[in-house]
Structures are given as C-alpha cells and as structure tokens.
Amino acid sequence: MLALGGVIGAGLFVGTGAGLAAAGPAVLVAYLLAAALALAVMRMLGELAAAMPESGSFSVYAHRALGPWAGFTTGWLYTWVTAVAIAVEALAGAAILHAWWPAIPSWAFTLTAMTIFTIVNMTDVRTFGEAEFWFASLKVLAVLAFIALGAAALLGLLPGTPSPGLAHLTGDGDGGFAPHGLSGVVTALLGVVFAFGGMEVIGMAAAESHDPGRSIRTAVRTAIWRIALFYLGSVLVLVLLLPWRSARPDESPYVAALVRLGIPHADVITQAVILVALLSALNANLYGTSRMLHSLAERGEAPRALTRRTGRRVPARAVAAASAVGFAAVVPEAVAPGTTLPLLAKAMGAAMLFMWLALACSHLVLRRSLERTGRLVLRTRGFPATTRAVIGAIAALMLLMALSPATRPQLLTSAALTATLALTGTHRTRKRPPARRPTDPQHPSQPFPPPADTGERSGAESIARNG
C-alpha cells in the first residue's frame, strides 16, 4: 500500500490536465511509457532491497557499486528534494484549507500540518504506517469510485449522462488520436514521468520489516496491475469522458469529469482528494527523508548526532532535521502569503531522474555479484538488457529535457546540484575514509545491515508488505 500510495499523488489529480492538453488522447501513450520506466526502476530497487535491506536504500547501493562519492551524492540529493517536497506539500495543502476557511491564514495551516506529521513520525513506525495506510486507502477508494462512475457513464448506465463512446479517444473530427503528433507525446511524457516519483520509500520501509524479502516481493509483484488499474485506468476514463480541448494545464480534469457525471460539489470533492494526496505524500516523504539522513549519519556523511534513536528505535533527531525546511517555510508564507510555494516547487527540478539513473547503474554493477553469492530473492527479467534499456531511456529523457526550453531550467538546476554534491563527496572521500559498520566475512566489501529490532519492524512490515 505504501508504494501505491506514494505513486498516487497530487500529480495524478492535477498534472493530468497539462498532459491531456499537450498530447490529446495520446497522453495515454505518455503515461504508458512513463509507467513502464517507473515499474522497471521499482523492480530493480526491489531486487536490491530484498537482497540487501538498508534504510539508506539506493544511496547505500550507489555507495557499494560506484563508490562513497556516489552514495553521498544520491543520499543528499534525495534528502534535499524530499525536504523541499515536504514544504511544498504542506504549503499546497494549507492553500486548499485556507480557501475553505479564509479567516485562518495559510501559514497557520502549514505550521499545524508540519507539527502533526512530525509528531506522527517521531512516535513510532507503527503510527506512521497506520496513518499512511489510511491515507493511501482513501486515495485508492477515490480513484476506484471515479473509475466505476466513469465506466457506468461510458456504458450508458448513468441516468442523465449520455455515453460519448469512443469519440473522444479517437479524436473524431478534432485532430485524431494524436493531434499534436510525436512532439505532443514527448511534451506530455516530460511532465507525467515525474508523477511516478515517491515509490523510492518502499526500499527504506522494507529494511525495517521482519521479512524484507517477502515484503518487497509482494509489493513489487502487485504494483504492476495496481498501477495499471488505478493510474492508467483513471486516465483512460478521463480521455474517454472529456474532449481533449477542454483540458487546462493549470486545472484538474477530474473536476470537469465529475461535473459531466452530474456529481454535485465536484470542485470541493476533487480538492479534498488532492488534500489527502498531499498530506499522504508529506507523511511518506518525512519518513523517507529521516531514514536517509540517519543512514548518511551512520556512514559518516551527515552529523553523527542524527544516528541517535529513541527508546522506540525512532531516529527522532533525523525526523526533526527532515522537517526543518517545512517549518522554515512558515516564516516567508506568513510574511508574503502565496509566494513561497512557486519558488520551492521550482527548486525540486529533475533530481528524480538523476536518482533513478544512479540506481540503474548500481543495479548493473551489483546484480552479478548478488547472483554469484545466491542472495537474490527477486529477479529482474532480461538482465542486463533491461537495465541498460532503462539507463538509455533516462538518458534520452534528460536529452529531451535539455532540448525543450520549458524543461531545460529544471534539468540544469538538478545537474548543477548533482555535480556540486558529487564534487563534495569526492573531496570528502579523499580527505578522510568513510565510517564503516561491521562487515560480512563472506562479503568483506559489503557491511551488514543494522541489527533487527522487533519493536520498530512490526509497523514497517505492514506498510512494506501491503505495497
């Protein structure tokens, strides 16, 4: 449930409008390509996480496969992006609540959200897991209800709503299936691929479960049909219900679809679902960022104080550090309401692609050694061709972003940040050797994962296994 909840974010409910406007009905092709890439990356992450469960996830794998500088770079890149995302999600959720209750300033809602979810993550993993389970369940139910209503309308079973049939899908009389051709599909792809970010946290959750191999196998194997149903299914219903020219890049097409279905208060319902998606993502990102900071501190790549855990085995100091950007955003939001969110949103850039690239390269290096030692419990089919294809696809996306004036600034910002972190990591590696944990005598180059703890793992097991 954690992986599915992470993927079904606000990007699905808001970003689909931009993709539909850019590509028309062919936005389905863009989503299909993006989903295939995301699922391939998730499969590789699952394979490594099942064999080597680590709270630092892909950062630890990059450290082992490519060197300490790579672990440092990917770890801090993820930390920066998700810490900013926490603030963005808190501010965006506060904006919705402020629209409902204008008398309460948005900064007060931001502060309240940050406080509540920081406390949730500091309590124990079970509390986090339960909160995320219910958030994800609400999102899944909302998407299922939309698909069911849309299917009923398309089959002519909804009173007062004539079925459009396949007219909107084929673009009959309005430019066809791909009115803007290949360029429209590419433009949509560059936007929708980022909607699949957030699944990385499943590797961290698996590390805190009783049986990481079983949990991650279940999550990865069920993710394919779940994403196909919930993500691609809802987009297909949108395309069938709405003429593509009605889509607006800055508006959720789900509002227009619900209005067409005759659902009262469609805008409020959609805003409520988006709010749940934002708070769910905030909760998951706070968990993931704190675990990454804790892992970096264990390796000597972050302040050692962040390694401290509470009696319930929660890295409370890492949680506090992970929430810092979100709490800091309260001040500028109070001084100049509405100006902080756009600035922080731009700061996230295209870092996700750089992290996926590092993960794919790490998988290419580590897979053979894991196979030789018999530690594989989940296998990526078609290795190494599949991994190389993913690397090529990510490189092609980066090239397309560089060629597009609209996405070039995002790519350059993320590339500059990645290069800065890589240089810093290289300098630190040369300056002093990294901190090391006890090593496995059979595999001296690979440190043991942290010792198991039943109190913390019981909560993480449910959220990882139910993925």
Short mmCIF file of N, CA, C and O in Angstrom, two decimals, residues 160-259:
data_model
loop_
_atom_site.label_atom_id
_atom_site.label_comp_id
_atom_site.label_asym_id
_atom_site.label_seq_id
_atom_site.Cartn_x
_atom_site.Cartn_y
_atom_site.Cartn_z
N GLY A 160 -29.19 10.32 -17.14
CA GLY A 160 -28.97 11.72 -17.48
C GLY A 160 -27.61 12.04 -18.05
O GLY A 160 -27.30 13.20 -18.31
N THR A 161 -26.78 11.01 -18.27
CA THR A 161 -25.44 11.24 -18.82
C THR A 161 -25.26 10.38 -20.06
O THR A 161 -25.04 9.17 -19.97
N PRO A 162 -25.39 10.97 -21.25
CA PRO A 162 -25.22 10.18 -22.48
C PRO A 162 -23.77 9.72 -22.64
O PRO A 162 -22.83 10.43 -22.30
N SER A 163 -23.61 8.53 -23.13
CA SER A 163 -22.27 7.97 -23.32
C SER A 163 -21.61 8.56 -24.57
O SER A 163 -22.22 8.55 -25.64
N PRO A 164 -20.35 9.06 -24.45
CA PRO A 164 -19.67 9.58 -25.64
C PRO A 164 -19.05 8.48 -26.49
O PRO A 164 -18.51 8.75 -27.58
N GLY A 165 -19.08 7.24 -26.01
CA GLY A 165 -18.49 6.16 -26.77
C GLY A 165 -16.98 6.33 -26.89
O GLY A 165 -16.31 6.71 -25.93
N LEU A 166 -16.46 6.10 -28.10
CA LEU A 166 -15.02 6.21 -28.34
C LEU A 166 -14.65 7.50 -29.06
O LEU A 166 -13.51 7.66 -29.50
N ALA A 167 -15.62 8.41 -29.19
CA ALA A 167 -15.39 9.62 -29.99
C ALA A 167 -14.23 10.45 -29.46
O ALA A 167 -13.39 10.94 -30.22
N HIS A 168 -14.15 10.63 -28.13
CA HIS A 168 -13.07 11.44 -27.56
C HIS A 168 -11.72 10.73 -27.64
O HIS A 168 -10.68 11.37 -27.78
N LEU A 169 -11.72 9.41 -27.54
CA LEU A 169 -10.47 8.65 -27.62
C LEU A 169 -9.86 8.73 -29.00
O LEU A 169 -8.64 8.91 -29.16
N THR A 170 -10.68 8.61 -30.02
CA THR A 170 -10.16 8.65 -31.40
C THR A 170 -9.98 10.07 -31.91
O THR A 170 -9.37 10.28 -32.96
N GLY A 171 -10.48 11.05 -31.13
CA GLY A 171 -10.35 12.44 -31.57
C GLY A 171 -11.11 12.70 -32.84
O GLY A 171 -10.67 13.50 -33.69
N ASP A 172 -12.21 12.03 -32.98
CA ASP A 172 -13.01 12.11 -34.22
C ASP A 172 -13.38 13.56 -34.52
O ASP A 172 -14.07 14.22 -33.75
N GLY A 173 -12.91 14.05 -35.66
CA GLY A 173 -13.21 15.41 -36.08
C GLY A 173 -12.46 16.49 -35.33
O GLY A 173 -12.76 17.68 -35.49
N ASP A 174 -11.48 16.11 -34.48
CA ASP A 174 -10.76 17.11 -33.70
C ASP A 174 -9.29 16.78 -33.60
O ASP A 174 -8.69 16.84 -32.54
N GLY A 175 -8.70 16.41 -34.72
CA GLY A 175 -7.27 16.19 -34.76
C GLY A 175 -6.82 14.77 -34.62
O GLY A 175 -5.63 14.48 -34.70
N GLY A 176 -7.72 13.84 -34.37
CA GLY A 176 -7.36 12.44 -34.26
C GLY A 176 -6.80 12.09 -32.88
O GLY A 176 -6.86 12.86 -31.93
N PHE A 177 -6.25 10.85 -32.78
CA PHE A 177 -5.75 10.34 -31.51
C PHE A 177 -4.56 11.15 -31.00
O PHE A 177 -4.43 11.39 -29.79
N ALA A 178 -3.69 11.59 -31.90
CA ALA A 178 -2.51 12.37 -31.50
C ALA A 178 -2.53 13.69 -32.27
O ALA A 178 -1.81 13.85 -33.27
N PRO A 179 -3.34 14.66 -31.84
CA PRO A 179 -3.50 15.90 -32.60
C PRO A 179 -2.22 16.70 -32.76
O PRO A 179 -2.08 17.45 -33.73
N HIS A 180 -1.28 16.57 -31.83
CA HIS A 180 -0.02 17.32 -31.91
C HIS A 180 1.16 16.43 -32.29
O HIS A 180 2.31 16.84 -32.16
N GLY A 181 0.85 15.22 -32.73
CA GLY A 181 1.88 14.33 -33.21
C GLY A 181 2.83 13.85 -32.12
O GLY A 181 2.53 13.89 -30.92
N LEU A 182 4.02 13.42 -32.56
CA LEU A 182 5.02 12.88 -31.64
C LEU A 182 5.50 13.94 -30.65
O LEU A 182 5.76 13.63 -29.48
N SER A 183 5.60 15.18 -31.10
CA SER A 183 6.10 16.23 -30.20
C SER A 183 5.15 16.43 -29.01
O SER A 183 5.59 16.71 -27.89
N GLY A 184 3.84 16.28 -29.26
CA GLY A 184 2.89 16.40 -28.16
C GLY A 184 3.05 15.28 -27.15
O GLY A 184 2.98 15.52 -25.93
N VAL A 185 3.29 14.06 -27.61
CA VAL A 185 3.50 12.92 -26.72
C VAL A 185 4.76 13.13 -25.89
O VAL A 185 4.80 12.86 -24.68
N VAL A 186 5.83 13.62 -26.54
CA VAL A 186 7.09 13.87 -25.83
C VAL A 186 6.91 14.94 -24.77
O VAL A 186 7.38 14.81 -23.63
N THR A 187 6.20 16.02 -25.12
CA THR A 187 5.95 17.09 -24.15
C THR A 187 5.18 16.56 -22.95
O THR A 187 5.50 16.87 -21.79
N ALA A 188 4.17 15.74 -23.20
CA ALA A 188 3.39 15.16 -22.11
C ALA A 188 4.24 14.22 -21.27
O ALA A 188 4.16 14.22 -20.03
N LEU A 189 5.09 13.43 -21.93
CA LEU A 189 5.94 12.47 -21.23
C LEU A 189 6.88 13.17 -20.25
O LEU A 189 7.09 12.69 -19.13
N LEU A 190 7.44 14.30 -20.66
CA LEU A 190 8.38 15.03 -19.80
C LEU A 190 7.69 15.54 -18.54
O LEU A 190 8.36 15.80 -17.53
N GLY A 191 6.38 15.69 -18.60
CA GLY A 191 5.65 16.14 -17.41
C GLY A 191 5.14 14.99 -16.57
O GLY A 191 5.30 14.98 -15.34
N VAL A 192 4.55 13.98 -17.22
CA VAL A 192 3.88 12.93 -16.45
C VAL A 192 4.85 11.97 -15.78
O VAL A 192 4.51 11.32 -14.79
N VAL A 193 6.10 11.85 -16.29
CA VAL A 193 7.03 10.90 -15.69
C VAL A 193 7.32 11.24 -14.23
O VAL A 193 7.54 10.36 -13.40
N PHE A 194 7.26 12.53 -13.89
CA PHE A 194 7.56 12.94 -12.52
C PHE A 194 6.41 12.62 -11.57
O PHE A 194 6.59 12.66 -10.34
N ALA A 195 5.25 12.30 -12.13
CA ALA A 195 4.13 11.91 -11.27
C ALA A 195 4.37 10.55 -10.62
O ALA A 195 3.69 10.20 -9.65
N PHE A 196 5.33 9.78 -11.15
CA PHE A 196 5.59 8.44 -10.61
C PHE A 196 6.67 8.46 -9.54
O PHE A 196 7.07 7.40 -9.05
N GLY A 197 7.17 9.61 -9.18
CA GLY A 197 8.12 9.70 -8.09
C GLY A 197 7.45 9.40 -6.76
O GLY A 197 6.24 9.61 -6.60
N GLY A 198 8.20 8.91 -5.80
CA GLY A 198 7.66 8.64 -4.47
C GLY A 198 7.71 7.18 -4.09
O GLY A 198 7.58 6.82 -2.93
N MET A 199 7.94 6.31 -5.09
CA MET A 199 7.97 4.88 -4.78
C MET A 199 9.29 4.47 -4.14
O MET A 199 9.42 3.35 -3.62
N GLU A 200 10.30 5.36 -4.14
CA GLU A 200 11.61 5.02 -3.61
C GLU A 200 11.56 4.64 -2.14
O GLU A 200 12.39 3.87 -1.64
N VAL A 201 10.57 5.18 -1.43
CA VAL A 201 10.49 4.97 0.02
C VAL A 201 10.20 3.51 0.37
O VAL A 201 10.46 3.07 1.49
N ILE A 202 9.72 2.72 -0.58
CA ILE A 202 9.40 1.33 -0.28
C ILE A 202 10.65 0.55 0.09
O ILE A 202 10.61 -0.37 0.92
N GLY A 203 11.81 0.90 -0.50
CA GLY A 203 13.05 0.23 -0.14
C GLY A 203 13.46 0.50 1.29
O GLY A 203 14.02 -0.37 1.98
N MET A 204 13.17 1.71 1.77
CA MET A 204 13.50 2.06 3.15
C MET A 204 12.57 1.35 4.13
O MET A 204 12.99 0.87 5.18
N ALA A 205 11.29 1.28 3.79
CA ALA A 205 10.33 0.60 4.64
C ALA A 205 10.62 -0.89 4.73
O ALA A 205 10.47 -1.50 5.79
N ALA A 206 11.06 -1.48 3.63
CA ALA A 206 11.36 -2.91 3.62
C ALA A 206 12.49 -3.24 4.59
O ALA A 206 12.50 -4.31 5.21
N ALA A 207 13.45 -2.32 4.74
CA ALA A 207 14.58 -2.55 5.63
C ALA A 207 14.15 -2.65 7.08
O ALA A 207 14.88 -3.20 7.91
N GLU A 208 12.97 -2.15 7.42
CA GLU A 208 12.51 -2.16 8.81
C GLU A 208 11.39 -3.18 9.02
O GLU A 208 10.63 -3.09 9.98
N SER A 209 11.29 -4.15 8.12
CA SER A 209 10.27 -5.19 8.25
C SER A 209 10.91 -6.48 8.75
O SER A 209 12.13 -6.67 8.66
N HIS A 210 10.09 -7.40 9.28
CA HIS A 210 10.60 -8.68 9.78
C HIS A 210 11.19 -9.52 8.66
O HIS A 210 12.21 -10.19 8.84
N ASP A 211 10.53 -9.50 7.50
CA ASP A 211 10.95 -10.33 6.37
C ASP A 211 11.03 -9.45 5.13
O ASP A 211 10.09 -9.39 4.33
N PRO A 212 12.16 -8.72 4.95
CA PRO A 212 12.28 -7.79 3.82
C PRO A 212 12.06 -8.46 2.47
O PRO A 212 11.41 -7.89 1.59
N GLY A 213 12.60 -9.68 2.30
CA GLY A 213 12.46 -10.35 1.01
C GLY A 213 11.01 -10.58 0.64
O GLY A 213 10.58 -10.29 -0.48
N ARG A 214 10.25 -11.12 1.58
CA ARG A 214 8.84 -11.40 1.32
C ARG A 214 8.05 -10.11 1.11
O ARG A 214 7.20 -10.01 0.20
N SER A 215 8.31 -9.10 1.95
CA SER A 215 7.58 -7.83 1.85
C SER A 215 7.81 -7.17 0.50
O SER A 215 6.87 -6.71 -0.14
N ILE A 216 9.06 -7.12 0.07
CA ILE A 216 9.38 -6.41 -1.16
C ILE A 216 8.89 -7.19 -2.37
O ILE A 216 8.45 -6.62 -3.37
N ARG A 217 8.93 -8.54 -2.30
CA ARG A 217 8.41 -9.34 -3.42
C ARG A 217 6.92 -9.08 -3.63
O ARG A 217 6.46 -8.89 -4.75
N THR A 218 6.19 -9.07 -2.52
CA THR A 218 4.75 -8.83 -2.62
C THR A 218 4.45 -7.46 -3.19
O THR A 218 3.58 -7.29 -4.04
N ALA A 219 5.19 -6.45 -2.70
CA ALA A 219 4.96 -5.08 -3.14
C ALA A 219 5.23 -4.92 -4.63
O ALA A 219 4.43 -4.34 -5.36
N VAL A 220 6.37 -5.44 -5.09
CA VAL A 220 6.76 -5.24 -6.48
C VAL A 220 5.85 -6.01 -7.43
O VAL A 220 5.44 -5.50 -8.47
N ARG A 221 5.54 -7.25 -7.08
CA ARG A 221 4.76 -8.08 -7.99
C ARG A 221 3.31 -7.62 -8.14
O ARG A 221 2.68 -7.85 -9.17
N THR A 222 2.78 -6.98 -7.11
CA THR A 222 1.41 -6.48 -7.20
C THR A 222 1.34 -5.06 -7.73
O THR A 222 0.26 -4.59 -8.10
N ALA A 223 2.48 -4.37 -7.77
CA ALA A 223 2.48 -2.98 -8.20
C ALA A 223 2.08 -2.83 -9.66
O ALA A 223 1.44 -1.84 -10.04
N ILE A 224 2.43 -3.80 -10.48
CA ILE A 224 2.18 -3.68 -11.92
C ILE A 224 0.68 -3.56 -12.20
O ILE A 224 0.22 -2.61 -12.83
N TRP A 225 -0.10 -4.53 -11.71
CA TRP A 225 -1.53 -4.48 -12.02
C TRP A 225 -2.23 -3.37 -11.26
O TRP A 225 -3.21 -2.80 -11.73
N ARG A 226 -1.71 -3.02 -10.07
CA ARG A 226 -2.35 -1.96 -9.31
C ARG A 226 -2.16 -0.60 -9.99
O ARG A 226 -3.11 0.19 -10.09
N ILE A 227 -0.95 -0.33 -10.45
CA ILE A 227 -0.72 0.94 -11.14
C ILE A 227 -1.47 0.97 -12.47
O ILE A 227 -2.01 2.01 -12.87
N ALA A 228 -1.50 -0.17 -13.15
CA ALA A 228 -2.26 -0.23 -14.41
C ALA A 228 -3.73 0.08 -14.18
O ALA A 228 -4.36 0.80 -14.97
N LEU A 229 -4.29 -0.44 -13.08
CA LEU A 229 -5.70 -0.21 -12.81
C LEU A 229 -5.97 1.21 -12.33
O LEU A 229 -6.78 1.93 -12.89
N PHE A 230 -5.25 1.60 -11.28
CA PHE A 230 -5.57 2.88 -10.63
C PHE A 230 -5.07 4.08 -11.43
O PHE A 230 -5.75 5.10 -11.52
N TYR A 231 -3.88 3.98 -11.98
CA TYR A 231 -3.30 5.14 -12.67
C TYR A 231 -3.75 5.20 -14.12
O TYR A 231 -4.42 6.14 -14.54
N LEU A 232 -3.38 4.16 -14.89
CA LEU A 232 -3.72 4.16 -16.31
C LEU A 232 -5.23 4.03 -16.52
O LEU A 232 -5.78 4.62 -17.46
N GLY A 233 -5.90 3.30 -15.63
CA GLY A 233 -7.35 3.15 -15.77
C GLY A 233 -8.08 4.46 -15.60
O GLY A 233 -9.00 4.79 -16.36
N SER A 234 -7.68 5.26 -14.59
CA SER A 234 -8.36 6.54 -14.37
C SER A 234 -8.07 7.52 -15.50
O SER A 234 -8.95 8.30 -15.91
N VAL A 235 -6.86 7.49 -16.04
CA VAL A 235 -6.53 8.38 -17.16
C VAL A 235 -7.31 7.97 -18.40
O VAL A 235 -7.78 8.83 -19.16
N LEU A 236 -7.46 6.67 -18.63
CA LEU A 236 -8.25 6.21 -19.76
C LEU A 236 -9.70 6.68 -19.65
O LEU A 236 -10.30 7.14 -20.64
N VAL A 237 -10.27 6.61 -18.46
CA VAL A 237 -11.64 7.08 -18.25
C VAL A 237 -11.73 8.57 -18.54
O VAL A 237 -12.68 9.04 -19.17
N LEU A 238 -10.73 9.34 -18.10
CA LEU A 238 -10.71 10.79 -18.37
C LEU A 238 -10.72 11.05 -19.87
O LEU A 238 -11.48 11.89 -20.37
N VAL A 239 -9.85 10.35 -20.59
CA VAL A 239 -9.73 10.56 -22.04
C VAL A 239 -11.05 10.21 -22.74
O VAL A 239 -11.46 10.88 -23.69
N LEU A 240 -11.71 9.16 -22.27
CA LEU A 240 -12.96 8.74 -22.89
C LEU A 240 -14.12 9.70 -22.58
O LEU A 240 -15.02 9.88 -23.39
N LEU A 241 -14.07 10.32 -21.40
CA LEU A 241 -15.17 11.19 -20.98
C LEU A 241 -15.07 12.60 -21.53
O LEU A 241 -16.09 13.24 -21.81
N LEU A 242 -13.84 13.13 -21.65
CA LEU A 242 -13.67 14.55 -21.95
C LEU A 242 -13.06 14.79 -23.33
O LEU A 242 -12.12 14.08 -23.71
N PRO A 243 -13.53 15.77 -24.06
CA PRO A 243 -12.82 16.20 -25.28
C PRO A 243 -11.50 16.83 -24.87
O PRO A 243 -11.44 17.62 -23.91
N TRP A 244 -10.43 16.50 -25.57
CA TRP A 244 -9.11 16.92 -25.12
C TRP A 244 -8.95 18.44 -25.12
O TRP A 244 -8.17 18.99 -24.32
N ARG A 245 -9.68 19.14 -25.95
CA ARG A 245 -9.56 20.60 -25.99
C ARG A 245 -10.13 21.27 -24.74
O ARG A 245 -9.85 22.45 -24.48
N SER A 246 -10.88 20.54 -23.96
CA SER A 246 -11.43 21.12 -22.73
C SER A 246 -10.42 21.13 -21.59
O SER A 246 -10.64 21.76 -20.55
N ALA A 247 -9.30 20.42 -21.76
CA ALA A 247 -8.30 20.33 -20.70
C ALA A 247 -7.55 21.65 -20.55
O ALA A 247 -7.22 22.32 -21.54
N ARG A 248 -7.26 22.02 -19.32
CA ARG A 248 -6.48 23.22 -18.99
C ARG A 248 -5.27 22.80 -18.17
O ARG A 248 -5.41 22.08 -17.19
N PRO A 249 -4.05 23.26 -18.57
CA PRO A 249 -2.84 22.83 -17.86
C PRO A 249 -2.84 23.12 -16.36
O PRO A 249 -2.25 22.39 -15.59
N ASP A 250 -3.50 24.20 -15.95
CA ASP A 250 -3.47 24.60 -14.55
C ASP A 250 -4.72 24.18 -13.78
O ASP A 250 -4.94 24.64 -12.66
N GLU A 251 -5.53 23.29 -14.35
CA GLU A 251 -6.74 22.84 -13.69
C GLU A 251 -6.81 21.31 -13.69
O GLU A 251 -6.29 20.66 -14.59
N SER A 252 -7.45 20.76 -12.67
CA SER A 252 -7.62 19.31 -12.61
C SER A 252 -8.73 18.87 -13.54
O SER A 252 -9.87 19.35 -13.43
N PRO A 253 -8.46 17.96 -14.47
CA PRO A 253 -9.53 17.48 -15.36
C PRO A 253 -10.56 16.63 -14.63
O PRO A 253 -11.65 16.37 -15.14
N TYR A 254 -10.21 16.18 -13.42
CA TYR A 254 -11.16 15.38 -12.65
C TYR A 254 -12.39 16.20 -12.25
O TYR A 254 -13.49 15.65 -12.11
N VAL A 255 -12.20 17.50 -12.05
CA VAL A 255 -13.34 18.37 -11.74
C VAL A 255 -14.31 18.38 -12.91
O VAL A 255 -15.53 18.19 -12.74
N ALA A 256 -13.77 18.61 -14.13
CA ALA A 256 -14.63 18.65 -15.32
C ALA A 256 -15.32 17.31 -15.55
O ALA A 256 -16.49 17.25 -15.94
N ALA A 257 -14.60 16.21 -15.28
CA ALA A 257 -15.19 14.90 -15.48
C ALA A 257 -16.33 14.65 -14.49
O ALA A 257 -17.38 14.11 -14.86
N LEU A 258 -16.13 15.04 -13.22
CA LEU A 258 -17.18 14.85 -12.22
C LEU A 258 -18.40 15.72 -12.52
O LEU A 258 -19.53 15.32 -12.29
N VAL A 259 -18.15 16.92 -13.03
CA VAL A 259 -19.26 17.80 -13.43
C VAL A 259 -20.05 17.14 -14.56
O VAL A 259 -21.29 17.15 -14.56
#
